[in-house]
XYZ file of C-alpha atoms in Angstrom:
168
model
C 0.000 0.000 0.000
C 2.721 2.506 0.952
C 4.600 1.748 -2.272
C 1.680 3.307 -4.150
C 1.692 6.630 -2.297
C 4.447 8.361 -4.309
C 3.110 7.283 -7.714
C -0.385 8.335 -6.590
C 0.920 11.779 -5.591
C 2.660 12.174 -8.969
C -0.481 11.176 -10.837
C -2.564 13.580 -8.735
C -0.121 16.426 -9.468
C -0.158 15.677 -13.203
C -3.967 15.491 -13.274
C -4.255 18.734 -11.301
C -1.714 20.449 -13.586
C -3.569 19.241 -16.678
C -6.843 20.487 -15.210
C -5.272 23.910 -14.547
C -3.622 23.872 -18.013
C -0.106 24.184 -16.606
C 2.815 23.362 -18.874
C 4.429 20.756 -16.641
C 7.761 20.427 -18.428
C 8.268 24.199 -18.635
C 7.525 24.632 -14.918
C 9.772 21.700 -14.045
C 12.641 23.190 -16.079
C 12.139 26.575 -14.424
C 12.218 24.955 -10.966
C 15.403 23.050 -11.766
C 17.052 26.275 -12.933
C 16.155 27.990 -9.663
C 17.453 24.985 -7.689
C 20.812 25.176 -9.464
C 21.114 28.901 -8.681
C 20.209 28.224 -5.046
C 22.774 25.419 -4.805
C 25.518 27.658 -6.179
C 24.600 30.403 -3.680
C 24.794 27.822 -0.885
C 28.332 26.625 -1.691
C 30.240 29.383 0.186
C 28.254 28.716 3.384
C 28.856 24.982 3.163
C 32.539 25.414 2.386
C 32.916 27.633 5.467
C 31.174 25.064 7.686
C 33.303 22.170 6.391
C 36.537 24.151 6.793
C 35.596 25.210 10.327
C 34.924 21.568 11.262
C 38.283 20.470 9.870
C 40.139 23.293 11.625
C 38.294 22.580 14.887
C 39.409 18.936 14.799
C 42.965 19.571 13.534
C 43.655 22.262 16.148
C 42.882 19.781 18.954
C 40.390 22.336 20.250
C 37.717 19.645 19.989
C 39.648 17.356 22.355
C 40.032 20.164 24.890
C 36.322 21.009 24.629
C 35.367 17.342 25.082
C 37.516 17.132 28.240
C 35.998 20.355 29.551
C 32.357 19.472 28.845
C 32.349 15.748 29.712
C 31.712 16.379 33.432
C 28.963 18.890 32.615
C 27.236 16.435 30.275
C 27.638 13.692 32.867
C 25.884 15.877 35.444
C 23.027 16.416 32.973
C 22.587 12.661 32.533
C 24.364 12.361 29.198
C 27.046 9.652 29.302
C 30.514 11.173 29.088
C 31.310 8.887 26.149
C 28.740 10.767 24.045
C 30.323 14.193 24.488
C 32.163 14.161 21.166
C 29.044 12.935 19.325
C 26.842 15.594 20.908
C 29.360 18.322 20.058
C 29.986 17.321 16.438
C 26.391 16.463 15.404
C 25.287 20.111 14.945
C 28.201 20.606 12.534
C 28.661 17.375 10.601
C 26.386 14.432 9.910
C 29.137 12.258 8.478
C 31.555 13.167 11.279
C 28.969 12.302 13.916
C 28.227 9.035 12.106
C 31.907 8.139 12.422
C 31.756 8.821 16.175
C 28.562 6.770 16.427
C 30.348 3.845 14.784
C 33.257 4.222 17.235
C 30.867 4.202 20.196
C 29.053 1.084 18.989
C 32.353 -0.693 18.268
C 33.745 0.190 21.708
C 30.658 -0.529 23.828
C 28.618 -3.046 21.842
C 25.350 -2.503 20.023
C 23.097 -3.398 22.963
C 24.787 -1.276 25.636
C 23.116 1.680 27.288
C 25.729 4.052 25.858
C 25.218 2.765 22.301
C 21.437 2.993 22.611
C 21.764 6.585 23.833
C 24.169 7.377 21.010
C 21.811 5.941 18.394
C 18.793 7.812 19.744
C 20.756 11.073 20.007
C 22.169 10.637 16.503
C 18.805 9.824 14.975
C 16.825 12.502 16.770
C 19.075 15.482 16.164
C 20.091 17.360 13.071
C 23.134 19.075 11.621
C 22.018 22.497 12.825
C 24.572 24.613 11.006
C 24.167 22.814 7.673
C 20.370 23.119 7.821
C 20.688 26.762 8.894
C 22.918 27.434 5.898
C 20.338 25.847 3.603
C 17.339 27.658 5.112
C 18.889 31.069 5.611
C 21.063 31.293 2.460
C 18.193 32.560 0.336
C 16.826 34.879 3.006
C 20.022 36.906 3.394
C 19.285 37.174 7.119
C 22.046 38.616 9.244
C 20.624 38.032 12.749
C 20.850 34.268 13.061
C 21.920 34.004 16.698
C 18.422 33.584 18.172
C 17.116 30.853 15.846
C 20.368 28.884 15.954
C 20.640 29.244 19.751
C 17.046 28.029 20.120
C 17.736 24.954 17.993
C 20.969 24.164 19.853
C 19.186 24.430 23.218
C 16.363 22.223 21.930
C 18.946 19.705 20.715
C 20.613 19.619 24.143
C 17.282 19.214 25.938
C 16.225 16.435 23.561
C 19.574 14.694 24.128
C 19.056 14.819 27.892
C 15.549 13.362 27.539
C 16.751 10.722 25.064
C 19.369 9.504 27.537
C 16.793 9.507 30.312
C 14.390 7.432 28.214
C 17.157 5.008 27.273
C 17.986 4.579 30.957
C 14.337 3.871 31.815
C 13.676 1.478 28.928
């Protein structure tokens, strides 16, 4: 049944477009052109994020931050072993996936720490990448409040995820 949903949506869109006398191919081509322009405008933001992540790791600043924040995270109920994952997830999905793999390899797939890591990984997002995508077209300059709100929400959800993993 679910395999039919996407084809049904496409058919509904084509029928609706035909009913409204929309030139589907022309509108599709126009949309693709706008998507390419948007992607090109997004490249500088993404390049900056990727370079900052690489510099952060290469400078060993990440290791110092992990050592500094591990006790704080532990006090909040987040296992200390997840500190690096929690810190890198807002910046890099692939980097946090690598840390998730390390955690599972070190602690086993069924351990409390691995369950917490999986829930935290799956329930959070790469905040800065998504912000670059959403805000690139808006040309907004005051991004502190929305990004701070998302980072706080991510931390709170991580705390609750670890609590739920401990209970279950």
